[in-house]
mmCIF file of C-alpha atoms and ligand atoms in Angstrom:
data_model
loop_
_atom_site.group_PDB
_atom_site.id
_atom_site.type_symbol
_atom_site.label_atom_id
_atom_site.label_comp_id
_atom_site.label_asym_id
_atom_site.label_seq_id
_atom_site.Cartn_x
_atom_site.Cartn_y
_atom_site.Cartn_z
ATOM 1 C CA MET L 194 58.928 31.115 -48.286
ATOM 2 C CA ASP L 195 58.706 27.278 -47.472
ATOM 3 C CA ARG L 196 56.385 26.770 -45.177
ATOM 4 C CA SER L 197 57.010 22.854 -44.880
ATOM 5 C CA PRO L 198 57.741 21.618 -41.568
ATOM 6 C CA ARG L 199 60.830 22.661 -40.289
ATOM 7 C CA PRO L 200 63.886 19.460 -40.578
ATOM 8 C CA ILE L 201 65.174 18.854 -36.842
ATOM 9 C CA ILE L 202 67.198 16.427 -34.980
ATOM 10 C CA ILE L 203 67.060 16.458 -31.297
ATOM 11 C CA ASP L 204 70.030 15.726 -29.219
ATOM 12 C CA THR L 205 68.939 14.741 -25.441
ATOM 13 C CA ASP L 206 69.674 13.012 -22.827
ATOM 14 C CA PRO L 207 65.992 12.416 -20.947
ATOM 15 C CA GLY L 208 65.719 13.922 -18.273
ATOM 16 C CA GLN L 209 62.469 14.934 -17.130
ATOM 17 C CA ASP L 210 62.977 18.299 -18.706
ATOM 18 C CA ASP L 211 64.156 16.936 -21.991
ATOM 19 C CA ALA L 212 61.140 14.395 -21.835
ATOM 20 C CA VAL L 213 58.892 17.370 -21.892
ATOM 21 C CA ALA L 214 60.807 19.189 -24.637
ATOM 22 C CA LEU L 215 60.027 15.984 -26.945
ATOM 23 C CA ILE L 216 56.814 15.807 -26.358
ATOM 24 C CA LEU L 217 56.237 19.615 -27.477
ATOM 25 C CA ALA L 218 58.339 18.438 -30.482
ATOM 26 C CA LEU L 219 56.655 15.784 -31.501
ATOM 27 C CA ALA L 220 52.902 17.281 -30.798
ATOM 28 C CA SER L 221 53.850 19.556 -33.214
ATOM 29 C CA PRO L 222 54.011 18.247 -36.589
ATOM 30 C CA ASP L 223 52.863 20.884 -38.547
ATOM 31 C CA GLU L 224 55.901 23.329 -37.884
ATOM 32 C CA LEU L 225 58.411 20.413 -36.835
ATOM 33 C CA ASP L 226 59.567 17.647 -39.295
ATOM 34 C CA VAL L 227 61.176 15.469 -36.447
ATOM 35 C CA LEU L 228 64.125 13.300 -38.370
ATOM 36 C CA GLY L 229 65.316 11.636 -35.063
ATOM 37 C CA ILE L 230 66.279 11.753 -31.775
ATOM 38 C CA THR L 231 69.710 10.564 -30.971
ATOM 39 C CA THR L 232 70.373 10.361 -27.180
ATOM 40 C CA VAL L 233 74.081 10.885 -25.214
ATOM 41 C CA ALA L 234 75.126 10.336 -21.585
ATOM 42 C CA GLY L 235 73.966 13.264 -19.627
ATOM 43 C CA ASN L 236 71.430 13.280 -16.733
ATOM 44 C CA VAL L 237 71.598 9.377 -16.719
ATOM 45 C CA PRO L 238 73.944 7.016 -18.025
ATOM 46 C CA LEU L 239 73.173 6.158 -22.110
ATOM 47 C CA PRO L 240 71.246 3.129 -21.360
ATOM 48 C CA LEU L 241 68.611 4.525 -19.609
ATOM 49 C CA THR L 242 68.548 8.230 -21.769
ATOM 50 C CA THR L 243 67.654 5.803 -24.592
ATOM 51 C CA ARG L 244 64.942 3.825 -22.754
ATOM 52 C CA ASN L 245 63.723 7.281 -21.445
ATOM 53 C CA ALA L 246 63.496 8.705 -25.191
ATOM 54 C CA LEU L 247 61.857 5.336 -26.387
ATOM 55 C CA ALA L 248 59.126 5.773 -23.499
ATOM 56 C CA ILE L 249 58.133 8.995 -24.933
ATOM 57 C CA VAL L 250 58.216 8.360 -28.687
ATOM 58 C CA GLU L 251 55.556 5.765 -27.388
ATOM 59 C CA LEU L 252 53.785 7.875 -24.730
ATOM 60 C CA CYS L 253 53.565 10.034 -28.030
ATOM 61 C CA GLN L 254 52.228 7.350 -30.319
ATOM 62 C CA ARG L 255 55.000 8.634 -32.818
ATOM 63 C CA SER L 256 57.122 5.405 -33.646
ATOM 64 C CA ASP L 257 57.528 6.727 -36.939
ATOM 65 C CA VAL L 258 60.765 8.625 -35.501
ATOM 66 C CA GLY L 259 64.165 6.796 -34.838
ATOM 67 C CA VAL L 260 65.575 6.749 -31.536
ATOM 68 C CA PHE L 261 69.818 6.717 -31.920
ATOM 69 C CA ALA L 262 71.967 6.009 -29.043
ATOM 70 C CA GLY L 263 74.942 7.770 -29.437
ATOM 71 C CA CYS L 264 77.854 8.859 -27.157
ATOM 72 C CA ASP L 265 78.261 6.856 -23.861
ATOM 73 C CA ARG L 266 81.006 8.749 -22.374
ATOM 74 C CA PRO L 267 82.289 12.762 -22.797
ATOM 75 C CA MET L 268 85.143 13.211 -25.252
ATOM 76 C CA GLU L 269 88.052 13.614 -22.361
ATOM 77 C CA ARG L 270 86.700 13.556 -18.964
ATOM 78 C CA PRO L 271 84.951 11.048 -17.077
ATOM 79 C CA LEU L 272 81.153 10.965 -17.131
ATOM 80 C CA VAL L 273 79.183 13.429 -14.238
ATOM 81 C CA THR L 274 75.164 12.189 -13.904
ATOM 82 C CA ALA L 275 72.315 13.556 -12.098
ATOM 83 C CA GLU L 276 70.276 11.338 -10.384
ATOM 84 C CA HIS L 277 70.255 13.649 -7.633
ATOM 85 C CA VAL L 278 68.063 15.850 -9.427
ATOM 86 C CA HIS L 279 66.253 13.477 -12.014
ATOM 87 C CA GLY L 280 65.715 10.176 -9.798
ATOM 88 C CA PRO L 281 67.429 7.008 -10.969
ATOM 89 C CA THR L 282 65.880 6.562 -13.727
ATOM 90 C CA GLY L 283 66.238 10.025 -14.506
ATOM 91 C CA LEU L 284 61.918 9.860 -15.982
ATOM 92 C CA ASP L 285 61.078 9.995 -12.492
ATOM 93 C CA GLY L 286 57.626 10.895 -11.503
ATOM 94 C CA SER L 287 56.509 10.204 -15.375
ATOM 95 C CA GLY L 288 54.828 7.095 -14.271
ATOM 96 C CA LEU L 289 55.903 5.393 -17.689
ATOM 97 C CA GLY L 290 56.869 1.628 -18.111
ATOM 98 C CA HIS L 291 59.484 0.362 -20.110
ATOM 99 C CA PRO L 292 58.949 0.624 -23.190
ATOM 100 C CA THR L 293 58.130 -2.043 -26.124
ATOM 101 C CA LEU L 294 59.908 -0.079 -29.037
ATOM 102 C CA GLU L 295 63.772 -0.617 -29.452
ATOM 103 C CA PRO L 296 66.481 1.866 -30.737
ATOM 104 C CA SER L 297 67.621 2.028 -34.363
ATOM 105 C CA LYS L 298 70.904 -0.265 -34.616
ATOM 106 C CA THR L 299 72.543 3.362 -36.283
ATOM 107 C CA HIS L 300 74.962 4.812 -34.229
ATOM 108 C CA ALA L 301 73.888 8.595 -33.421
ATOM 109 C CA VAL L 302 76.762 10.395 -34.787
ATOM 110 C CA ASP L 303 76.544 8.670 -37.900
ATOM 111 C CA PHE L 304 73.103 9.299 -38.372
ATOM 112 C CA ILE L 305 73.404 13.010 -37.314
ATOM 113 C CA ILE L 306 76.270 12.929 -40.074
ATOM 114 C CA ALA L 307 74.134 11.366 -42.786
ATOM 115 C CA LYS L 308 71.116 13.605 -42.375
ATOM 116 C CA ILE L 309 72.817 16.830 -42.718
ATOM 117 C CA GLN L 310 74.980 15.621 -45.155
ATOM 118 C CA GLU L 311 71.573 14.290 -47.901
ATOM 119 C CA ALA L 312 69.473 17.280 -46.853
ATOM 120 C CA SER L 313 68.463 19.791 -49.411
ATOM 121 C CA PRO L 314 70.677 22.932 -49.255
ATOM 122 C CA ALA L 315 67.170 24.802 -49.518
ATOM 123 C CA ARG L 316 66.060 23.002 -46.461
ATOM 124 C CA PRO L 317 69.306 22.068 -44.157
ATOM 125 C CA VAL L 318 68.870 20.356 -40.742
ATOM 126 C CA THR L 319 68.889 22.175 -37.448
ATOM 127 C CA LEU L 320 69.810 20.271 -34.200
ATOM 128 C CA CYS L 321 68.528 20.897 -31.199
ATOM 129 C CA ALA L 322 70.831 20.044 -28.711
ATOM 130 C CA LEU L 323 69.413 19.721 -24.970
ATOM 131 C CA GLY L 324 71.994 17.623 -23.185
ATOM 132 C CA PRO L 325 76.279 17.573 -23.277
ATOM 133 C CA LEU L 326 77.522 18.547 -26.825
ATOM 134 C CA THR L 327 79.278 14.657 -27.421
ATOM 135 C CA ASN L 328 77.349 13.718 -30.177
ATOM 136 C CA VAL L 329 77.521 16.855 -31.712
ATOM 137 C CA ALA L 330 80.986 17.683 -31.530
ATOM 138 C CA THR L 331 82.043 14.165 -32.437
ATOM 139 C CA ALA L 332 79.918 14.429 -35.686
ATOM 140 C CA LEU L 333 81.325 17.974 -36.496
ATOM 141 C CA GLN L 334 84.807 16.347 -36.022
ATOM 142 C CA THR L 335 84.291 13.095 -38.256
ATOM 143 C CA ALA L 336 82.426 15.298 -41.471
ATOM 144 C CA PRO L 337 84.095 18.908 -40.861
ATOM 145 C CA ASP L 338 82.355 19.480 -43.856
ATOM 146 C CA ILE L 339 78.995 19.189 -41.869
ATOM 147 C CA ALA L 340 79.398 22.317 -40.557
ATOM 148 C CA GLU L 341 78.478 24.579 -43.001
ATOM 149 C CA ARG L 342 75.167 22.703 -44.072
ATOM 150 C CA ILE L 343 73.597 23.034 -40.866
ATOM 151 C CA ASP L 344 71.174 25.533 -40.873
ATOM 152 C CA GLU L 345 71.950 26.572 -36.342
ATOM 153 C CA ILE L 346 72.045 24.556 -33.545
ATOM 154 C CA VAL L 347 69.650 25.706 -30.906
ATOM 155 C CA MET L 348 71.245 24.545 -27.465
ATOM 156 C CA MET L 349 70.203 24.658 -23.762
ATOM 157 C CA GLY L 350 73.420 25.111 -21.733
ATOM 158 C CA GLY L 351 75.378 27.698 -19.935
ATOM 159 C CA GLY L 352 74.847 30.902 -17.579
ATOM 160 C CA PHE L 353 76.344 33.783 -17.433
ATOM 161 C CA PHE L 354 75.082 36.292 -14.727
ATOM 162 C CA GLU L 355 73.087 33.779 -13.605
ATOM 163 C CA GLY L 356 76.243 31.294 -12.870
ATOM 164 C CA GLY L 357 76.111 27.830 -13.006
ATOM 165 C CA ASN L 358 74.109 24.542 -11.559
ATOM 166 C CA ILE L 359 76.048 21.747 -11.336
ATOM 167 C CA THR L 360 79.500 24.361 -9.732
ATOM 168 C CA PRO L 361 79.555 27.994 -9.005
ATOM 169 C CA ALA L 362 80.947 28.572 -12.733
ATOM 170 C CA ALA L 363 78.899 25.654 -14.829
ATOM 171 C CA GLU L 364 75.968 24.927 -15.745
ATOM 172 C CA PHE L 365 75.294 20.795 -16.414
ATOM 173 C CA ASN L 366 75.366 20.094 -19.752
ATOM 174 C CA MET L 367 78.784 22.209 -20.370
ATOM 175 C CA TYR L 368 80.000 20.980 -17.237
ATOM 176 C CA VAL L 369 79.834 17.406 -18.248
ATOM 177 C CA ASP L 370 81.690 17.654 -21.674
ATOM 178 C CA PRO L 371 83.303 21.143 -21.783
ATOM 179 C CA GLN L 372 85.704 19.960 -24.537
ATOM 180 C CA ALA L 373 82.979 19.197 -26.820
ATOM 181 C CA ALA L 374 81.030 22.340 -25.960
ATOM 182 C CA ALA L 375 84.417 24.093 -27.172
ATOM 183 C CA VAL L 376 84.278 22.281 -30.780
ATOM 184 C CA VAL L 377 80.841 23.164 -31.216
ATOM 185 C CA PHE L 378 81.712 27.036 -30.086
ATOM 186 C CA GLY L 379 83.976 27.004 -32.407
ATOM 187 C CA SER L 380 82.621 25.714 -35.480
ATOM 188 C CA GLY L 381 81.396 28.687 -37.047
ATOM 189 C CA VAL L 382 78.042 26.805 -37.551
ATOM 190 C CA PRO L 383 75.174 29.591 -36.282
ATOM 191 C CA LEU L 384 74.462 28.997 -32.779
ATOM 192 C CA VAL L 385 71.608 29.935 -30.263
ATOM 193 C CA LEU L 386 71.590 29.313 -26.480
ATOM 194 C CA MET L 387 69.502 29.272 -23.935
ATOM 195 C CA PRO L 388 71.339 29.635 -21.102
ATOM 196 C CA LEU L 389 69.968 29.558 -17.385
ATOM 197 C CA ASP L 390 69.511 33.155 -17.330
ATOM 198 C CA VAL L 391 66.513 32.326 -19.566
ATOM 199 C CA THR L 392 65.656 28.677 -17.823
ATOM 200 C CA HIS L 393 65.679 30.405 -14.576
ATOM 201 C CA GLN L 394 62.815 33.057 -15.275
ATOM 202 C CA ALA L 395 60.435 29.620 -16.757
ATOM 203 C CA LEU L 396 59.507 28.198 -13.375
ATOM 204 C CA THR L 397 56.601 25.891 -12.874
ATOM 205 C CA SER L 398 54.390 26.354 -10.282
ATOM 206 C CA PRO L 399 51.518 24.422 -8.342
ATOM 207 C CA THR L 400 49.007 26.234 -10.926
ATOM 208 C CA ARG L 401 50.654 25.577 -13.851
ATOM 209 C CA ILE L 402 51.480 21.919 -13.223
ATOM 210 C CA LYS L 403 47.749 21.283 -12.548
ATOM 211 C CA VAL L 404 46.859 23.129 -15.606
ATOM 212 C CA PHE L 405 48.958 20.045 -17.475
ATOM 213 C CA ARG L 406 47.471 17.537 -14.830
ATOM 214 C CA ASP L 407 43.614 18.977 -15.847
ATOM 215 C CA LEU L 408 44.411 17.776 -19.478
ATOM 216 C CA GLN L 409 43.534 14.394 -17.940
ATOM 217 C CA THR L 410 45.464 12.605 -20.700
ATOM 218 C CA GLN L 411 48.273 10.468 -20.412
ATOM 219 C CA ALA L 412 50.608 12.964 -21.508
ATOM 220 C CA GLY L 413 49.332 15.408 -19.516
ATOM 221 C CA MET L 414 49.647 13.675 -16.280
ATOM 222 C CA SER L 415 53.152 12.475 -17.126
ATOM 223 C CA VAL L 416 54.548 15.878 -17.796
ATOM 224 C CA ALA L 417 52.141 16.967 -13.913
ATOM 225 C CA GLY L 418 54.034 13.865 -12.358
ATOM 226 C CA MET L 419 57.567 14.305 -13.941
ATOM 227 C CA LEU L 420 57.439 18.489 -13.024
ATOM 228 C CA ASN L 421 55.899 17.530 -9.447
ATOM 229 C CA PHE L 422 59.042 15.228 -9.157
ATOM 230 C CA SER L 423 61.849 18.028 -10.145
ATOM 231 C CA GLU L 424 59.920 20.441 -8.160
ATOM 232 C CA ARG L 425 60.750 18.551 -4.771
ATOM 233 C CA PHE L 426 64.462 19.127 -5.591
ATOM 234 C CA ASP L 427 64.489 22.976 -7.118
ATOM 235 C CA ILE L 428 62.466 24.445 -4.646
ATOM 236 C CA ASN L 429 64.944 23.566 -2.064
ATOM 237 C CA LYS L 430 67.771 24.597 -4.353
ATOM 238 C CA TYR L 431 66.605 27.734 -5.290
ATOM 239 C CA GLY L 432 64.170 28.455 -2.778
ATOM 240 C CA GLY L 433 61.233 29.803 -5.194
ATOM 241 C CA ILE L 434 57.830 28.452 -6.151
ATOM 242 C CA GLY L 435 58.844 25.672 -9.135
ATOM 243 C CA ALA L 436 61.525 24.676 -10.932
ATOM 244 C CA PRO L 437 62.750 25.827 -14.330
ATOM 245 C CA LEU L 438 62.194 24.310 -17.146
ATOM 246 C CA HIS L 439 65.183 24.179 -19.795
ATOM 247 C CA ASP L 440 65.180 22.356 -22.266
ATOM 248 C CA PRO L 441 61.560 22.982 -23.524
ATOM 249 C CA THR L 442 62.614 26.533 -24.017
ATOM 250 C CA VAL L 443 64.719 25.278 -27.189
ATOM 251 C CA LEU L 444 61.942 23.883 -29.073
ATOM 252 C CA ALA L 445 60.041 26.635 -27.847
ATOM 253 C CA TYR L 446 62.790 29.124 -29.592
ATOM 254 C CA LEU L 447 62.033 27.173 -32.835
ATOM 255 C CA LEU L 448 58.071 27.270 -32.688
ATOM 256 C CA ASP L 449 57.929 30.822 -31.509
ATOM 257 C CA PRO L 450 61.219 32.670 -31.199
ATOM 258 C CA GLN L 451 59.400 36.152 -30.540
ATOM 259 C CA LEU L 452 58.942 34.306 -26.703
ATOM 260 C CA PHE L 453 62.494 35.072 -26.590
ATOM 261 C CA GLY L 454 65.101 38.366 -26.497
ATOM 262 C CA GLY L 455 68.948 38.163 -26.246
ATOM 263 C CA LYS L 456 71.917 39.314 -28.267
ATOM 264 C CA THR L 457 75.107 38.113 -30.776
ATOM 265 C CA CYS L 458 77.864 37.887 -28.620
ATOM 266 C CA ASN L 459 81.064 35.988 -28.189
ATOM 267 C CA VAL L 460 80.737 32.517 -26.229
ATOM 268 C CA GLU L 461 84.203 30.933 -24.826
ATOM 269 C CA ILE L 462 84.152 27.612 -23.343
ATOM 270 C CA GLU L 463 86.285 27.100 -20.200
ATOM 271 C CA THR L 464 88.241 23.583 -20.591
ATOM 272 C CA SER L 465 91.654 24.553 -18.321
ATOM 273 C CA SER L 466 90.626 25.324 -14.825
ATOM 274 C CA GLU L 467 89.468 22.664 -12.790
ATOM 275 C CA LEU L 468 87.883 25.615 -10.708
ATOM 276 C CA THR L 469 85.650 27.294 -13.666
ATOM 277 C CA MET L 470 85.641 24.295 -15.752
ATOM 278 C CA GLY L 471 82.819 24.124 -18.311
ATOM 279 C CA MET L 472 82.145 27.769 -17.584
ATOM 280 C CA THR L 473 80.515 29.926 -20.630
ATOM 281 C CA VAL L 474 82.024 32.853 -20.984
ATOM 282 C CA VAL L 475 80.101 35.144 -22.662
ATOM 283 C CA ASP L 476 81.354 38.571 -23.494
ATOM 284 C CA TRP L 477 77.874 40.345 -22.833
ATOM 285 C CA TRP L 478 79.280 43.638 -22.657
ATOM 286 C CA LYS L 479 81.615 43.079 -26.030
ATOM 287 C CA VAL L 480 84.734 44.191 -23.949
ATOM 288 C CA THR L 481 86.553 42.391 -26.181
ATOM 289 C CA GLU L 482 87.448 41.884 -30.260
ATOM 290 C CA ARG L 483 86.529 37.973 -29.937
ATOM 291 C CA PRO L 484 84.336 37.320 -32.935
ATOM 292 C CA GLU L 485 80.539 37.267 -32.291
ATOM 293 C CA ASN L 486 79.435 33.278 -32.872
ATOM 294 C CA CYS L 487 76.255 33.181 -30.888
ATOM 295 C CA LEU L 488 73.013 34.628 -30.113
ATOM 296 C CA VAL L 489 72.704 34.523 -26.443
ATOM 297 C CA MET L 490 69.294 34.937 -24.881
ATOM 298 C CA ASN L 491 68.639 36.658 -21.496
ATOM 299 C CA THR L 492 64.782 36.999 -21.814
ATOM 300 C CA ILE L 493 61.633 34.662 -22.073
ATOM 301 C CA ASP L 494 57.691 35.753 -22.232
ATOM 302 C CA ASP L 495 57.011 32.579 -19.452
ATOM 303 C CA GLY L 496 53.352 33.210 -19.765
ATOM 304 C CA GLY L 497 53.341 32.665 -23.381
ATOM 305 C CA PHE L 498 55.921 29.886 -22.939
ATOM 306 C CA PHE L 499 53.661 27.935 -20.923
ATOM 307 C CA ASP L 500 50.781 28.428 -22.483
ATOM 308 C CA LEU L 501 52.801 27.135 -25.967
ATOM 309 C CA LEU L 502 53.678 24.069 -24.233
ATOM 310 C CA ILE L 503 49.842 23.819 -22.926
ATOM 311 C CA LYS L 504 48.576 23.865 -25.978
ATOM 312 C CA GLY L 505 51.533 21.452 -27.797
ATOM 313 C CA ILE L 506 51.023 18.750 -25.051
ATOM 314 C CA GLY L 507 47.146 19.147 -25.219
ATOM 315 C CA ARG L 508 47.081 17.985 -28.565
ATOM 316 C CA ILE L 509 48.766 14.328 -27.109
ATOM 317 C CA GLY L 510 46.192 11.818 -26.386
HETATM 318 C C1 LIG R 887 70.383 20.766 -18.043
HETATM 319 O O1 LIG R 887 70.972 20.195 -17.377
HETATM 320 C C2 LIG R 887 69.947 18.943 -17.164
HETATM 321 O O2 LIG R 887 69.756 18.364 -15.934
HETATM 322 C C3 LIG R 887 68.750 19.480 -17.842
HETATM 323 O O3 LIG R 887 68.301 18.434 -18.619
HETATM 324 C C4 LIG R 887 69.095 20.258 -18.480
HETATM 325 O O4 LIG R 887 69.598 19.994 -20.019
HETATM 326 C C5 LIG R 887 70.096 21.842 -17.248
HETATM 327 O O5 LIG R 887 71.509 22.482 -16.554
HETATM 328 CA CA1 LIG R 888 69.058 17.435 -20.925
#
C-alpha cells in the first residue's frame, strides 16, 4: 500500500471555518500533500477569499503551497455573499494582517485541470471543496476527461433532515451556485458529502475555544479568535452553546474517516424552483430508483474531531 501523503487540492472561500480547515491540512504534511489552494467567490468576494487564503498560508509558514484565484461569480446566478456571518473581511476575529505572499498568475481552473491530468493513475488527486462549486464544475466542463482521473471529491455542503442555513431549503455553498453543484453531482466522480446534518453536531463551545487559545501560539490564538467571532452569530441563530464548524470536517474525513458515519445514496440539486433553489434532495430512504452517486455523512464523533483539530493546530507555531 502506498503510504505517501495523499495529493489534494483545496478549493475554498475563506471564511473562518475554511481557514481552520486550511490550517489543519497544512499542519498534516505526513498525511496530506496540498498541491495547491484554489479560491472561489463565496463567503466574501474573490479578492478577499484569495487574500485570506494567502494569510493562512503565511500563518502556517507554507509558502511552498501556491494559491490560485478562480471564478469570481457563480456559473449563472448573481453572487450571494455572507458578510453577515463572517464579517466584512471574511476572517474577522483572526487578528491576521495583510499577507505579503502573492497569488499565482495561473487561473484556479487551469491549475485544477493540469494537476489532475498530470497525476499518476496510481496516485490520483482528491479535490476538497469547501465553498460554492464553481471552480470544480468549470474544470469538469472545460476538460471532461478529468472526471475519471479524480480520486474523489470530498465536499462540505447541503443538508437534508437538517434543512438549509441560507434559505429554509438550501445550505449556503449549494445555494450560491446550484448549477455548479448539479454539474458535480452529475459528473460520475466518487463524491463524499459533509452536510449540515454532520456539521451541526460539530459545535464549538467556550471550553473548546479555550483549548485553542491555551496553545499560546499565533495559530492557536487566531483559531480561537475566529471561532469566537463565528459563535456570536451562530449562537444567536441556533440558540445552542456554540457554532457549527463546517469545513474542517472535510479534512478530518481525509485524516480519520472513522470519525464519520453515513451511507451511499442519490443526491440531486434543485435548480428550477426559486423557493427551494440549491436544495440537496437526498434519497436517504431509497424511495427512488435513481443511481447512488454520493456517500452522504450524517454522524460525527465530535470529541474525536476536536481532538484531531487540537493536535493538528498544535503543530503550527
Ligand atoms: C458553508 O458556508 C460557508 O459560510 C462556510 O464556510 C461553509 O463552507 C456552511 O454552510
Ligand atoms: Ca466555506
